[in-house]
Amino acid sequence: MTPPSRGALPIPGHPVAGLAALALALAAVLGGCGQASSGPPTRGSARPPATAAQPPAIRLSPPPAGQAVAQAFGGPHVTITTAGVYLAWSLSPPASGARTELARINMASGRMEATRGLGAVSFDQAVAAGDSLWVATTSAAGETLLRLNPQTLAVTGRTRIGGGGNQGLAGPSLALAGGWLWVDAGDRLLRFSVPGGRLTAAVPLPGAATSTVAANSSGTMLVVGEANQNGTGALARRDPTTGALLHSSLPTLGIVAPAVGGVFDSGIWASEVTGNLGYVERFTAETLAPAPATRVEGTNDVTVQAGDGMAWVFPSGGGPGPSFCADPSSGRVLARVVLPQSDYILAVGPRQLFYAAPTPNGANDYVVTESLPTGCRIR
Amino acid sequence: VAGYDTGSTVTEVWSAAKSNYGTPLFWIRYFSPSPGLDVVNASASNANAECTAIWECNSSSPCLGPVMSDQGDLTTSADGQADAKTFCAAMKFVYDNVTPLLLPSNGQLYCWLDQECTTSLNSGYWDGWASYVNSYNGFVGGSYPAYACLYCSPCCTPHNCSSVCSGCDGDTCFAIWTPQYQKCGYNLNNTPPSDFATCSGCGVNNGVPTRVWQFAEKNVCGLSVNVDMDVGTPGFGTGDYCFYLAYEP
């Protein structure tokens, strides 16, 4: 087996330093099942779906010792799009007013080829469509949808989404479906034209206090998670062109809307926070009924994300909990992913996995890239 | 009075949490049984490491509150008593093995039972659990210091105050710690205006007040550190109802 390539992107604390960031060729992944042989590789209340055979455990190696990084607060975000790979991070602690920067990364060289200061906002999500990069941000003043040149990151449009309609969540989510850009805004689902960025519809979500939105990769299925103020909610398939309700699930119990993490033609993966704990579950696409034996429990940071045709379940902030890649259509665990302590997965893209590795003082992060382990590839 | 709780360990998260979201005046951590979670009482060395981390994070307010979780079928009084017995033994283990760890000076250690929206928990379990905790007197130097309290979402249906606190009248359940409602964009230095759920506000007048509000959870609010942020409700100093460290372990 050829060791996958691996690199670390030092997150800079100063824009100038960011331009000099380099990808480093690092040691090979420590493959094999050494940890698995001595017990479960994950801590926490992981209850992965039952499988006929124990899936392999893939252990990722820590970032290089002594790698110098500057301050980076608030956690990095990696977004993999058809237009490129983007990295967002805070330049200051959230407690002192976050200043966020966005960069486009050349994955071959590891260089930041363009950067853009976003101001005192938190980065929520980005998608590429219609020759633009669309970025949702949240600030004290509310939520904003930015349109950027995907190469230079020059801002070409700016639309106020609302005044904190989704206050119980980190910020709005974005989805491309039916040729439109859909944005959740608490009790409304907003439809924007692509490439124009014009608000063309506001679909009410009656009774919703929080909502999330996602779509499959082909944009033919639009799924919305919503919940009332008490946390009782549902998943719903909606018409990707009009936003009209097509089918709704049985009630989900949590404290906010279920987060739709992966929409596949065969099923929908979502996470739900129930308090101190949470779970991830697969739902059938047609009926939105929970698929048997796919529920995975963890602490309230357990999450799911679609990447490279698979469902990835992991604790979003490191710490205890299940971490594995799964066949999205069956829920079968393909391999458990063992990260070094406190590291956490950021994004998964074509043949690549990105994760954050806190530096020894705990205040900064590396962004580490790995080739996807072979155990997490659908052949 | 704001602090953190975490399903991870204080050792792992305190530095980043303090840098990003402010200095805590208390930590709330899991104790056994809490299956599958990192518990403070995993070993004597772990208990000391956790307490050392709490001290290093803020030696001016080194407070540790206990919580336990059992997501099984919580139906009978016997189940509740068994879990409470394990819980109290875990707290005593930590108390005995971390020399500078002391009971709160007011003699009231709030001990939390984690009830999730999806947990099937009835009054029989609660009565068994609470009666054991409230009558526990195993701490040297304390006089019935454990007070049974409940983490829950009061308005979460169907497992809300009406089902779990039907027997609560203030004598057996002393406080609610709630994650409702979430308010993102705030931190320990800038806590949100009060907007928390209460049993009475959800139609159950059982006399149990909400004392702690978990206003921002890691995944809900996109925090970069595996912590949740909590604040005492007006007039309540959460740290005063926790274990505290007299000096560095």
XYZ file of C-alpha atoms in Angstrom:
628
model
C 0.000 0.000 0.000
C 1.282 3.414 -0.895
C 1.205 5.745 2.085
C -1.209 8.578 1.484
C 0.267 12.004 1.224
C -0.186 14.315 4.142
C 0.276 18.019 4.686
C -0.266 20.679 7.284
C -1.441 24.162 6.524
C -0.191 26.439 9.260
C -2.918 28.888 9.989
C -1.500 32.347 10.118
C -2.357 35.074 12.514
C -1.418 37.763 10.090
C -2.430 38.050 6.461
C 1.160 38.396 5.341
C 2.089 35.239 7.093
C -0.881 33.572 5.435
C 0.504 34.209 2.004
C 3.632 32.401 2.957
C 1.940 29.323 4.224
C 3.329 26.127 2.876
C 2.091 22.643 2.675
C 4.505 20.266 4.237
C 5.279 16.795 3.159
C 4.911 14.756 6.257
C 5.268 11.316 7.575
C 3.111 8.579 6.298
C -0.153 7.690 7.890
C 0.167 5.142 10.619
C -2.049 2.580 9.010
C -3.242 -0.604 10.548
C -5.343 -1.618 13.481
C -2.975 -1.456 16.401
C -5.310 0.501 18.582
C -8.327 -1.423 17.510
C -6.810 -4.643 18.732
C -6.629 -3.342 22.255
C -10.142 -1.963 22.422
C -12.521 0.435 20.793
C -10.641 3.237 19.111
C -13.219 5.819 19.894
C -14.276 7.044 23.283
C -17.784 8.144 24.040
C -21.102 6.463 23.633
C -20.532 5.292 20.104
C -23.001 2.745 18.998
C -22.250 2.312 15.308
C -24.686 0.376 13.230
C -24.273 -3.333 13.539
C -22.024 -4.856 10.944
C -21.220 -8.406 10.055
C -17.519 -7.887 10.569
C -15.649 -5.357 12.621
C -14.718 -2.485 10.297
C -11.088 -1.536 10.123
C -9.713 1.301 12.175
C -7.702 3.964 10.403
C -5.372 5.955 12.566
C -4.311 9.403 11.436
C -1.019 10.751 12.594
C -0.458 13.965 14.540
C 0.881 17.127 12.935
C 4.615 17.657 12.826
C 6.326 18.456 16.065
C 7.655 21.971 16.336
C 5.615 23.357 13.481
C 5.306 27.062 14.149
C 1.917 28.642 13.864
C 0.540 31.951 14.864
C -2.685 32.634 16.649
C -5.857 31.361 15.054
C -9.042 31.427 17.064
C -12.553 30.259 16.621
C -11.727 27.171 14.681
C -11.017 26.811 11.004
C -13.605 25.922 8.396
C -12.677 24.125 5.201
C -15.064 24.196 2.270
C -14.470 22.056 -0.777
C -16.291 23.260 -3.876
C -16.112 22.803 -7.602
C -14.394 26.182 -7.762
C -11.711 25.388 -5.251
C -10.865 24.734 -1.633
C -11.483 27.536 0.819
C -10.314 28.035 4.356
C -11.960 30.408 6.817
C -10.734 31.177 10.294
C -10.948 33.774 12.995
C -8.020 36.054 13.608
C -9.127 36.923 17.126
C -10.941 35.182 19.955
C -14.729 35.136 19.626
C -14.900 36.557 23.147
C -13.135 39.688 21.960
C -15.010 40.069 18.690
C -14.049 37.720 15.917
C -12.359 38.999 12.804
C -12.702 36.399 10.131
C -10.632 35.814 7.041
C -11.307 33.647 4.025
C -8.609 32.165 1.814
C -8.457 30.105 -1.348
C -5.980 27.298 -1.073
C -3.903 25.765 -3.813
C -3.939 22.192 -2.706
C -0.970 21.245 -4.834
C 1.320 23.781 -3.226
C -0.513 24.527 -0.009
C -0.259 28.221 -0.724
C -3.014 30.672 -0.006
C -3.583 32.212 -3.407
C -6.158 34.763 -2.350
C -7.389 36.070 0.962
C -10.272 38.281 1.952
C -11.057 39.824 5.325
C -14.715 39.362 6.135
C -14.789 41.626 9.153
C -16.291 41.016 12.575
C -18.437 38.102 11.541
C -18.540 34.377 12.021
C -18.245 32.243 8.921
C -21.205 29.925 8.468
C -21.040 28.147 5.119
C -19.930 28.548 1.502
C -21.042 27.017 -1.767
C -19.939 27.607 -5.362
C -22.513 28.192 -8.071
C -22.935 30.319 -11.161
C -19.310 31.399 -11.331
C -19.534 32.786 -7.816
C -18.704 31.720 -4.303
C -21.623 32.292 -1.948
C -20.772 32.776 1.678
C -23.138 33.046 4.621
C -21.915 34.978 7.642
C -23.377 36.050 10.968
C -22.605 39.153 12.960
C -24.203 41.025 15.800
C -26.229 42.876 13.200
C -27.635 39.722 11.627
C -26.978 37.281 8.845
C -25.560 38.164 5.461
C -25.147 36.387 2.145
C -22.016 37.417 0.283
C -21.241 36.766 -3.364
C -17.546 36.593 -4.139
C -15.327 36.056 -7.123
C -14.190 32.482 -6.494
C -10.664 33.214 -7.707
C -9.852 36.626 -6.248
C -12.440 36.534 -3.428
C -13.476 40.057 -4.354
C -16.939 40.778 -2.998
C -19.419 41.190 -5.859
C -22.661 41.172 -3.932
C -24.027 41.485 -0.429
C -27.537 40.708 0.809
C -28.913 40.931 4.305
C -30.631 37.643 5.089
C -32.398 38.651 8.251
C -32.097 39.934 11.738
C -31.024 36.852 13.624
C -33.977 34.688 12.693
C -31.953 31.602 13.491
C -30.556 32.777 16.785
C -30.679 29.302 18.258
C -28.201 28.069 15.672
C -24.741 29.097 14.607
C -25.978 30.679 11.408
C -27.742 30.018 8.152
C -27.022 27.060 5.922
C -26.969 27.077 2.145
C -28.124 24.578 -0.461
C -28.155 24.473 -4.249
C -31.267 22.823 -5.630
C -33.531 23.275 -8.623
C -31.181 25.878 -10.050
C -31.667 28.119 -7.021
C -29.685 28.971 -3.950
C -31.683 28.168 -0.828
C -30.931 29.776 2.510
C -32.617 29.016 5.818
C -33.606 31.956 7.976
C -35.356 30.501 11.005
C -39.035 30.598 10.150
C -38.462 31.194 6.449
C -36.737 29.510 3.584
C -35.245 32.023 1.189
C -34.704 31.414 -2.512
C -32.044 33.370 -4.382
C -31.394 33.431 -8.106
C -28.109 32.134 -9.455
C -26.009 33.830 -10.702
C -27.865 37.086 -9.988
C -28.251 36.680 -6.245
C -31.709 38.221 -6.219
C -34.165 37.159 -3.545
C -37.018 35.584 -5.481
C -39.082 33.849 -2.824
C -39.525 33.554 0.923
C -41.235 30.320 1.846
C -42.735 30.390 5.346
C -41.867 27.606 7.766
C -44.778 28.038 10.180
C -43.850 27.658 13.809
C -40.173 27.118 13.137
C -37.733 28.800 15.472
C -34.693 27.169 13.915
C -34.112 25.539 10.540
C -31.411 24.027 8.381
C -31.312 23.251 4.677
C -29.325 20.907 2.461
C -29.507 19.315 -0.974
C -28.087 16.361 -2.817
C -25.141 16.879 -5.121
C -27.261 16.976 -8.254
C -29.637 19.532 -6.768
C -32.739 17.427 -7.302
C -33.604 16.915 -3.646
C -34.090 19.726 -1.150
C -34.301 18.784 2.521
C -35.156 21.098 5.379
C -34.821 20.440 9.094
C -36.912 22.598 11.344
C -38.003 22.812 14.966
C -40.205 24.987 17.088
C -38.899 26.875 20.089
C -39.319 23.812 22.291
C -37.162 21.752 19.966
C -39.873 19.559 18.501
C -39.278 19.381 14.796
C -39.136 17.366 11.637
C -37.248 16.702 8.467
C -39.015 17.619 5.279
C -38.474 17.130 1.588
C -39.416 20.199 -0.338
C -39.788 20.978 -3.995
C -36.360 22.183 -5.144
C -37.938 24.744 -7.448
C -40.779 26.161 -5.365
C -39.924 25.109 -1.821
C -43.380 23.547 -1.444
C -43.641 20.816 1.152
C -43.554 17.339 -0.369
C -43.197 15.055 2.615
C -42.473 15.444 6.306
C -41.041 13.041 8.845
C -42.493 12.052 12.159
C -41.564 14.510 14.905
C -37.948 14.688 15.946
C -37.086 15.428 19.555
C -34.224 17.747 20.338
C -33.514 21.272 21.394
C -33.107 22.781 17.920
C -33.730 21.790 14.316
C -32.090 18.604 13.108
C -28.979 19.409 11.104
C -29.076 17.836 7.666
C -25.537 16.699 7.071
C -25.802 14.578 3.967
C -28.416 14.204 1.261
C -27.965 11.230 -0.986
C -30.417 9.810 -3.480
C -30.672 6.783 -1.228
C -31.116 8.488 2.081
C -30.681 11.491 4.289
C -28.277 11.747 7.181
C -29.008 14.169 9.980
C -27.814 14.925 13.474
C -29.914 16.016 16.396
C -28.895 17.590 19.696
C -30.994 16.350 22.600
C -29.249 18.272 25.383
C -25.848 17.222 26.619
C -25.971 14.361 24.159
C -27.011 13.849 20.578
C -27.237 11.383 17.766
C -26.817 10.877 14.040
C -29.316 8.870 12.064
C -30.050 7.922 8.486
C -33.546 8.489 7.108
C -34.973 6.941 3.995
C -35.285 9.466 1.210
C -38.792 8.481 0.196
C -40.578 8.268 3.555
C -38.140 10.121 5.806
C -38.488 7.276 8.273
C -35.439 6.417 10.385
C -33.513 3.583 8.784
C -33.177 0.653 11.177
C -29.909 0.270 13.063
C -28.337 3.437 11.715
C -28.687 5.572 14.821
C -25.354 6.511 16.369
C -25.285 8.197 19.730
C -22.651 10.512 21.113
C -22.261 13.740 22.982
C -23.940 16.837 21.650
C -21.173 17.472 19.145
C -21.699 14.304 17.119
C -22.286 15.329 13.531
C -22.489 13.959 10.006
C -21.169 15.277 6.740
C -21.275 14.051 3.153
C -17.945 13.711 1.428
C -16.557 11.791 -1.515
C -19.769 9.819 -1.829
C -19.799 8.686 1.768
C -21.327 9.684 5.055
C -18.821 10.754 7.665
C -19.845 10.651 11.297
C -17.595 12.317 13.832
C -17.481 14.607 16.857
C -17.331 18.090 15.410
C -14.963 19.382 18.059
C -12.853 16.374 18.824
C -13.244 14.678 22.158
C -15.201 11.536 22.781
C -17.548 10.002 20.305
C -17.956 7.900 17.221
C -15.819 8.616 14.180
C -16.212 6.616 11.020
C -17.042 6.635 7.335
C -20.138 4.794 6.183
C -21.847 3.615 3.057
C -24.554 6.258 2.687
C -27.090 3.860 1.247
C -26.870 1.163 3.883
C -25.301 2.864 6.856
C -22.662 0.169 6.943
C -19.532 1.345 8.673
C -16.660 1.130 6.214
C -13.903 2.111 8.587
C -13.498 3.790 11.914
C -11.295 6.855 11.794
C -9.020 7.331 14.751
C -7.757 10.861 15.137
C -5.153 11.994 17.587
C -6.625 13.304 20.810
C -8.521 16.591 20.390
C -8.241 16.597 16.600
C -11.394 16.819 14.564
C -12.503 16.403 10.993
C -13.241 19.565 9.040
C -14.190 18.398 5.573
C -13.945 15.547 3.147
C -13.545 16.057 -0.550
C -12.492 14.117 -3.560
C -9.847 11.748 -2.267
C -8.916 14.131 0.525
C -9.682 14.579 4.175
C -9.051 17.761 6.165
C -8.836 17.869 9.905
C -7.846 20.343 12.587
C -5.097 19.593 15.023
C -4.772 21.927 17.978
C -1.270 23.100 18.730
C 0.254 22.217 22.094
C -0.954 25.403 23.747
C -4.457 24.571 22.582
C -5.224 28.041 21.309
C -4.238 27.546 17.665
C -5.006 24.994 15.015
C -3.206 23.262 12.238
C -5.237 22.241 9.247
C -3.991 18.869 8.176
C -4.688 17.194 4.880
C -4.596 13.500 4.194
C -5.356 11.401 1.211
C -8.500 9.491 1.917
C -7.656 6.208 3.578
C -8.367 3.269 1.326
C -10.799 1.895 3.870
C -12.961 4.940 3.286
C -13.248 4.632 -0.447
C -16.221 3.107 -2.137
C -14.850 0.890 -4.834
C -21.540 33.503 37.050
C -20.709 31.573 33.913
C -18.804 28.384 33.250
C -18.444 25.360 31.024
C -19.540 21.791 30.859
C -17.904 19.278 28.582
C -18.203 15.692 27.470
C -14.487 15.794 26.915
C -11.973 16.378 29.682
C -11.063 19.702 31.224
C -7.442 18.822 30.592
C -8.062 18.678 26.852
C -10.207 21.726 26.400
C -9.621 24.321 29.091
C -6.865 26.291 27.371
C -8.680 26.742 24.082
C -11.994 27.348 25.808
C -10.519 30.032 28.024
C -8.778 31.699 25.089
C -11.809 31.677 22.892
C -14.806 32.051 25.146
C -13.660 33.425 28.470
C -12.537 32.350 31.926
C -14.978 30.010 33.650
C -16.080 30.288 37.236
C -17.063 26.618 37.287
C -16.910 23.379 35.313
C -19.584 20.708 35.246
C -18.268 17.233 34.422
C -19.549 13.693 34.127
C -19.217 11.132 36.863
C -20.171 7.451 36.738
C -22.324 5.741 35.716
C -22.480 7.867 32.488
C -21.769 4.968 30.131
C -19.419 5.700 27.275
C -18.439 9.142 28.497
C -15.182 10.377 29.955
C -15.785 10.466 33.691
C -13.781 12.368 36.273
C -13.607 9.292 38.483
C -11.995 7.087 35.822
C -8.977 6.822 38.103
C -7.372 8.695 40.955
C -4.793 10.126 38.599
C -7.470 11.240 36.168
C -9.406 12.907 38.974
C -6.309 14.767 40.055
C -5.457 15.715 36.480
C -8.925 17.093 35.927
C -8.814 19.079 39.143
C -5.350 20.347 38.314
C -6.653 21.559 34.966
C -9.556 23.318 36.682
C -7.065 25.000 38.999
C -4.767 26.025 36.164
C -7.695 27.400 34.207
C -8.855 29.660 37.006
C -7.373 29.333 40.479
C -9.657 32.122 41.664
C -12.754 30.014 41.146
C -11.750 26.340 40.904
C -15.208 24.795 41.070
C -16.380 21.377 39.891
C -20.018 20.393 39.571
C -21.056 16.747 39.085
C -23.499 15.341 36.524
C -24.382 11.778 35.587
C -26.112 10.301 32.596
C -27.822 7.018 31.966
C -29.566 6.771 28.652
C -31.021 3.356 29.291
C -34.524 2.439 30.279
C -35.008 4.617 33.327
C -38.248 3.317 34.696
C -38.033 1.899 38.163
C -37.137 3.236 41.552
C -34.600 0.436 41.840
C -32.897 1.641 38.630
C -32.744 5.134 40.040
C -31.338 4.016 43.356
C -28.709 1.853 41.677
C -27.547 4.711 39.456
C -27.519 7.142 42.367
C -25.466 4.716 44.398
C -22.896 4.511 41.626
C -22.970 8.273 41.184
C -22.428 9.037 44.842
C -19.675 6.469 45.081
C -17.970 8.121 42.109
C -18.173 11.537 43.730
C -16.819 10.141 46.967
C -13.974 8.465 45.088
C -12.935 11.804 43.616
C -13.449 13.601 46.904
C -11.280 11.067 48.705
C -8.536 11.008 46.106
C -8.166 14.708 45.380
C -6.895 16.011 48.681
C -7.687 19.716 48.264
C -11.196 19.094 46.924
C -13.756 20.403 49.367
C -17.491 20.452 49.670
C -19.160 23.794 49.046
C -19.012 26.061 52.024
C -22.781 26.476 52.026
C -23.155 22.730 52.454
C -25.151 22.333 49.252
C -23.593 20.310 46.465
C -25.896 20.324 43.479
C -25.805 16.911 41.804
C -27.286 16.736 38.341
C -29.114 13.946 36.586
C -28.868 14.356 32.804
C -32.258 13.837 31.224
C -32.203 14.259 27.460
C -35.192 15.038 25.296
C -35.088 11.467 24.089
C -34.600 9.833 27.478
C -37.434 7.763 28.777
C -37.362 8.790 32.404
C -40.307 8.512 34.733
C -41.101 9.662 38.222
C -40.346 6.235 39.685
C -36.756 6.428 38.528
C -36.486 10.020 39.653
C -37.855 9.291 43.101
C -35.408 6.444 43.581
C -32.486 8.470 42.311
C -33.309 11.654 44.204
C -34.086 9.982 47.494
C -30.710 8.240 47.480
C -28.788 11.384 46.523
C -30.586 13.579 49.016
C -29.941 11.147 51.837
C -26.327 10.423 50.931
C -23.975 11.271 53.747
C -20.731 9.585 52.763
C -18.531 12.649 52.508
C -16.233 13.156 55.447
C -16.868 16.605 56.853
C -20.272 17.026 55.263
C -23.787 16.674 56.532
C -26.114 15.451 53.816
C -24.542 17.845 51.334
C -25.830 16.252 48.103
C -28.831 17.907 46.536
C -30.693 16.187 43.716
C -31.095 18.374 40.653
C -32.218 17.745 37.104
C -30.753 18.674 33.731
C -33.640 18.766 31.273
C -35.473 20.738 28.654
C -38.637 21.644 30.518
C -40.673 22.229 27.391
C -39.363 19.261 25.451
C -42.177 16.919 24.588
C -43.103 14.421 25.752
C -40.485 13.887 28.442
C -40.858 17.230 30.161
C -41.352 18.438 33.711
C -44.775 16.887 33.918
C -43.394 13.407 33.501
C -40.097 13.650 35.324
C -41.090 16.006 38.076
C -44.547 14.774 38.888
C -43.233 13.907 42.329
C -40.996 16.907 42.658
C -42.153 19.531 45.069
C -38.948 21.315 45.917
C -38.095 18.788 48.583
C -36.703 16.189 46.222
C -35.673 18.246 43.198
C -33.869 21.439 43.986
C -33.007 22.927 40.635
C -33.291 22.638 36.884
C -30.348 23.071 34.516
C -31.654 23.599 31.032
C -30.349 23.921 27.464
C -33.444 25.814 26.412
C -33.203 28.215 24.771
C -29.997 28.305 22.779
C -28.484 31.735 22.192
C -25.544 31.727 19.828
C -23.072 34.542 19.432
C -22.479 35.013 23.159
C -19.751 33.805 25.477
C -18.712 33.836 29.122
C -17.619 37.452 28.894
C -20.835 38.454 27.220
C -23.684 36.269 28.412
C -27.068 36.600 26.746
C -30.061 38.351 28.273
C -32.138 35.931 30.313
C -34.316 33.750 28.123
C -34.387 30.301 29.652
C -37.102 27.718 30.010
C -38.750 26.924 33.327
C -41.096 24.207 34.446
C -43.708 26.754 35.347
C -43.299 28.365 31.961
C -44.053 25.030 30.405
C -47.216 24.607 32.408
C -45.884 22.553 35.325
C -46.032 24.393 38.618
C -43.872 22.022 40.607
C -41.946 24.729 42.402
C -38.609 23.703 40.932
C -36.655 26.728 39.758
C -34.287 26.876 36.819
C -30.894 27.715 38.305
C -28.454 27.071 35.484
C -28.883 27.875 31.812
C -26.811 26.108 29.169
C -27.142 28.876 26.641
C -24.693 27.749 23.951
C -23.910 24.192 22.998
C -20.909 23.190 20.987
C -22.618 21.799 17.925
C -25.634 24.065 17.957
C -23.613 27.258 18.065
C -20.620 26.043 16.091
C -18.150 26.461 18.921
C -14.612 25.507 18.025
C -13.938 23.861 21.371
C -15.791 20.902 22.798
C -17.526 22.791 25.571
C -20.995 24.066 26.274
C -21.449 27.422 27.952
C -23.557 27.832 31.072
C -24.641 30.685 33.260
C -26.452 30.822 36.582
C -29.884 32.325 36.388
C -30.275 35.726 38.055
C -29.160 35.624 41.667
C -27.691 32.138 41.508
C -23.949 31.576 41.864
C -23.456 28.155 40.322
C -19.921 27.822 41.639
C -21.209 28.135 45.202
C -22.998 24.821 44.753
C -20.017 22.888 43.429
C -16.979 21.139 44.827
C -14.097 23.582 45.043
C -10.351 23.293 45.331
C -8.618 24.821 48.318
C -5.268 24.659 46.569
C -3.634 23.062 43.533
C -3.770 19.261 43.632
